[in-house]
Amino acid sequence: MGRAFEYRRAAKEKRWDKMSKIFPKLAKAITVAAKEGGSDPDMNAKLRTAIANAKAQNMPKDNIEAAIKRASGKDGIFTEITYEGKAPHGVLVMIECTTDNPTRTIANVKSYFNKTPNASIVPNGSLEFMFSRKSVFEFEKPQMDLEELELSLIDYGLEELEGIEIEGKTSYVAYGDYTDFGKLNEGFESLQIPVQKASLQRIPNSPITLSEEQMSEVEKLLDRIEEDDDVQAVYTNIE
């Protein structure tokens, strides 16, 4: 989503009791990472990141270990799928899913759009060029000087560093090209800076601004999508 909109929703989510929704999504990310690169976090950077994200959300250790173990079983087979859609008021929507039943997932996603006036699913690839894929790392203010940190991370692919405030608390976000995710992750590890959340995100190239009334209408659709257990992430072109 647009950065301002993303932070607005992040603040909203802090007030929601969504552990029942968050933990299954985090568990899927861990299982997929373990399936792809092995169950040893020291040898699997994607798994290491997925575990760090889960710990940042206070996911219990037993849940994390169960998710890793699931990768070696028959029920650890997931497919990663992206869907694209258009919402009212010129809003574009990119939906990333991880599912063990693609037929169920697309049926659910289509139903959310069908229930929303002036919204529809579009063929994959229709909106891809409207977003840039970026590596995104969120972290609290480090002990070292921010300018020194920025210069150090540039060597690992940093493109931009900015501070954000959510509910009165300041955090920092580092952006880089999506191909530099591994390098940037390595940079934070080498500088011994704990990362609160690391992910590949889709940043809109031409963000739009909505009125409060329009925002409220679109958020109803986005909430339905995000609450689906198969949906891992949702991005829009809203500023």
Coordinates of C-alpha atoms in Angstrom, one line a residue:
M1 CA 0.0 0.0 0.0
G2 CA 1.0 3.6 -0.1
R3 CA 3.3 4.3 2.8
A4 CA 1.0 6.7 4.6
F5 CA -1.9 4.4 4.2
E6 CA 0.2 1.4 5.3
Y7 CA 1.2 3.2 8.5
R8 CA -2.4 4.2 9.2
R9 CA -3.6 0.6 9.0
A10 CA -0.6 -0.6 11.0
A11 CA -1.7 1.7 13.8
K12 CA -5.3 0.5 13.4
E13 CA -4.2 -3.2 13.6
K14 CA -2.4 -2.5 16.9
R15 CA -5.8 -1.9 18.4
W16 CA -7.4 -5.0 16.9
D17 CA -7.3 -8.4 18.6
K18 CA -6.0 -10.3 15.6
M19 CA -3.7 -12.9 17.1
S20 CA -6.1 -15.6 15.9
K21 CA -5.6 -14.3 12.3
I22 CA -1.9 -13.3 12.6
F23 CA -0.5 -16.5 13.9
P24 CA -1.8 -18.8 11.1
K25 CA -0.3 -16.4 8.5
L26 CA 3.0 -16.3 10.3
A27 CA 3.0 -20.1 10.6
K28 CA 2.4 -20.5 6.9
A29 CA 5.3 -18.2 6.1
I30 CA 7.6 -20.3 8.4
T31 CA 6.4 -23.6 6.9
V32 CA 6.9 -22.3 3.3
A33 CA 10.4 -21.0 4.1
A34 CA 11.4 -24.3 5.8
K35 CA 10.0 -26.3 2.8
E36 CA 12.0 -24.2 0.3
G37 CA 15.4 -23.9 2.1
G38 CA 15.5 -26.5 4.9
S39 CA 14.6 -26.4 8.6
D40 CA 17.9 -25.0 9.9
P41 CA 17.5 -21.2 10.4
D42 CA 21.3 -20.7 10.4
M43 CA 21.4 -22.1 6.8
N44 CA 18.1 -20.6 5.6
A45 CA 17.9 -16.8 5.6
K46 CA 14.2 -16.8 4.5
L47 CA 13.3 -19.0 7.5
R48 CA 15.4 -16.9 9.8
T49 CA 13.4 -13.8 8.7
A50 CA 10.1 -15.6 9.0
I51 CA 10.9 -16.7 12.6
A52 CA 12.1 -13.2 13.5
N53 CA 8.8 -11.7 12.2
A54 CA 6.8 -14.3 14.2
K55 CA 8.8 -13.5 17.4
A56 CA 8.1 -9.8 16.9
Q57 CA 4.4 -10.7 17.1
N58 CA 5.0 -12.7 20.3
M59 CA 4.2 -16.0 18.6
P60 CA 4.9 -18.8 21.1
K61 CA 8.0 -20.9 20.6
D62 CA 5.9 -24.1 20.3
N63 CA 3.9 -22.6 17.4
I64 CA 7.1 -21.7 15.6
E65 CA 8.6 -25.2 16.1
A66 CA 5.3 -26.8 15.0
A67 CA 5.3 -24.7 11.8
I68 CA 8.9 -25.8 11.0
K69 CA 8.0 -29.4 11.6
R70 CA 5.0 -29.2 9.4
A71 CA 7.2 -28.5 6.4
S72 CA 8.3 -32.2 6.4
G73 CA 4.8 -33.5 6.5
K74 CA 2.1 -34.0 3.9
D75 CA 0.1 -31.0 5.1
G76 CA 3.1 -28.7 4.6
I77 CA 2.5 -28.2 0.9
F78 CA 1.4 -24.6 0.1
T79 CA 1.2 -22.7 -3.1
E80 CA 2.0 -19.0 -3.3
I81 CA -0.4 -17.1 -5.6
T82 CA -0.9 -13.4 -6.4
Y83 CA -4.3 -11.9 -7.4
E84 CA -5.0 -8.5 -8.7
G85 CA -8.1 -6.4 -8.5
K86 CA -9.7 -3.0 -8.9
A87 CA -11.7 -1.3 -6.1
P88 CA -13.9 1.8 -6.2
H89 CA -12.4 5.3 -6.7
G90 CA -9.5 4.1 -8.8
V91 CA -8.0 1.9 -6.1
L92 CA -5.7 -0.9 -7.3
V93 CA -5.3 -4.0 -5.2
M94 CA -2.5 -6.6 -5.2
I95 CA -3.2 -9.7 -3.0
E96 CA -0.5 -12.2 -2.0
C97 CA -1.8 -15.6 -0.8
T98 CA -0.3 -18.8 0.6
T99 CA -2.7 -21.7 0.3
D100 CA -3.1 -25.4 0.3
N101 CA -6.3 -25.1 -1.8
P102 CA -6.1 -22.5 -4.6
T103 CA -9.6 -23.3 -5.8
R104 CA -11.0 -22.2 -2.3
T105 CA -8.8 -19.2 -2.2
I106 CA -9.7 -17.6 -5.5
A107 CA -13.4 -18.4 -4.9
N108 CA -13.2 -16.5 -1.5
V109 CA -11.2 -13.6 -3.0
K110 CA -13.7 -13.2 -5.9
S111 CA -16.6 -13.2 -3.5
Y112 CA -15.1 -10.2 -1.6
F113 CA -14.9 -8.2 -4.8
N114 CA -18.3 -9.4 -6.0
K115 CA -19.9 -8.1 -2.8
T116 CA -18.3 -4.6 -3.3
P117 CA -19.9 -2.3 -5.9
N118 CA -17.6 -1.2 -8.7
A119 CA -14.9 -3.7 -7.7
S120 CA -13.6 -6.7 -9.7
I121 CA -10.8 -9.2 -10.1
V122 CA -8.6 -8.5 -13.1
P123 CA -6.2 -10.8 -15.0
N124 CA -2.8 -11.3 -13.4
G125 CA -0.2 -9.0 -14.8
S126 CA -2.6 -6.2 -15.4
L127 CA -1.4 -4.1 -12.4
E128 CA 2.1 -5.5 -11.8
F129 CA 3.7 -2.5 -13.6
M130 CA 1.9 0.0 -11.3
F131 CA 3.9 -1.2 -8.3
S132 CA 7.7 -1.5 -7.5
R133 CA 8.8 -4.5 -5.4
K134 CA 11.0 -3.4 -2.5
S135 CA 12.8 -5.0 0.4
V136 CA 11.5 -3.4 3.6
F137 CA 13.0 -3.6 7.1
E138 CA 11.4 -2.1 10.1
F139 CA 13.5 -1.5 13.3
E140 CA 13.7 0.7 16.4
K141 CA 16.2 3.5 16.8
P142 CA 19.6 1.8 17.1
Q143 CA 22.5 2.7 19.4
M144 CA 24.7 3.8 16.5
D145 CA 24.4 7.2 14.7
L146 CA 21.7 7.1 12.0
E147 CA 23.9 8.8 9.4
E148 CA 26.6 6.2 10.1
L149 CA 24.0 3.4 9.9
E150 CA 22.7 4.7 6.5
L151 CA 26.2 4.9 5.1
S152 CA 26.9 1.3 6.3
L153 CA 23.7 -0.1 4.9
I154 CA 24.2 1.6 1.4
D155 CA 26.9 -1.0 0.9
Y156 CA 24.2 -3.7 1.4
G157 CA 21.7 -2.2 -1.1
L158 CA 19.9 0.5 1.0
E159 CA 18.0 3.0 -1.2
E160 CA 16.1 5.0 1.4
L161 CA 15.9 5.3 5.2
E162 CA 13.0 7.0 6.9
G163 CA 11.4 7.5 10.4
I164 CA 7.7 6.8 11.0
E165 CA 5.6 7.5 14.0
I166 CA 2.8 5.1 15.0
E167 CA 0.8 5.9 18.2
G168 CA 3.5 8.2 19.4
K169 CA 6.3 5.7 18.9
T170 CA 9.1 6.3 16.4
S171 CA 10.4 3.4 14.3
Y172 CA 12.6 3.4 11.2
V173 CA 12.2 1.7 7.8
A174 CA 14.9 0.8 5.4
Y175 CA 14.0 0.3 1.7
G176 CA 16.0 -1.5 -1.0
D177 CA 15.4 -3.3 -4.3
Y178 CA 13.6 -6.6 -3.8
T179 CA 16.7 -8.4 -5.3
D180 CA 18.8 -7.0 -2.4
F181 CA 16.6 -8.5 0.4
G182 CA 19.3 -11.1 1.4
K183 CA 22.1 -8.5 1.3
L184 CA 20.2 -6.0 3.4
N185 CA 19.2 -8.7 5.9
E186 CA 22.9 -9.6 6.1
G187 CA 23.7 -6.0 6.7
F188 CA 21.4 -5.7 9.7
E189 CA 22.8 -9.0 11.1
S190 CA 26.4 -7.8 10.7
L191 CA 25.6 -4.5 12.4
Q192 CA 23.8 -6.4 15.1
I193 CA 20.6 -4.3 14.7
P194 CA 17.4 -6.2 15.6
V195 CA 14.8 -6.1 12.9
Q196 CA 11.2 -5.9 14.0
K197 CA 9.8 -6.9 10.7
A198 CA 11.3 -7.8 7.3
S199 CA 9.3 -8.3 4.1
L200 CA 9.1 -7.9 0.3
Q201 CA 6.5 -5.3 -0.4
R202 CA 4.8 -3.7 -3.4
I203 CA 5.1 0.1 -3.3
P204 CA 2.7 2.0 -5.7
N205 CA 4.5 4.1 -8.4
S206 CA 1.6 6.6 -8.6
P207 CA -0.2 6.7 -5.3
I208 CA -3.7 8.3 -5.0
T209 CA -5.4 10.2 -2.2
L210 CA -8.9 9.4 -1.1
S211 CA -11.4 11.4 1.0
E212 CA -12.4 10.0 4.5
E213 CA -15.7 8.8 3.0
Q214 CA -14.0 7.0 0.1
M215 CA -11.4 5.5 2.4
S216 CA -14.1 4.1 4.7
E217 CA -15.8 2.5 1.7
V218 CA -12.6 0.9 0.4
E219 CA -11.4 -0.3 3.8
K220 CA -14.5 -2.5 4.1
L221 CA -13.3 -4.5 1.1
L222 CA -9.7 -4.5 2.3
D223 CA -10.7 -5.7 5.8
R224 CA -12.6 -8.7 4.3
I225 CA -9.6 -9.6 2.2
E226 CA -7.0 -9.3 5.0
E227 CA -9.1 -11.4 7.4
D228 CA -8.9 -14.4 5.0
D229 CA -6.6 -17.0 6.4
D230 CA -5.0 -17.6 3.0
V231 CA -4.1 -14.0 2.4
Q232 CA -0.6 -13.1 3.5
A233 CA -0.4 -9.4 2.3
V234 CA -2.5 -6.8 0.6
Y235 CA -1.1 -3.7 -1.2
T236 CA -2.9 -0.8 -2.8
N237 CA -2.1 2.5 -4.6
I238 CA -3.6 4.6 -1.8
E239 CA -1.2 7.2 -0.4

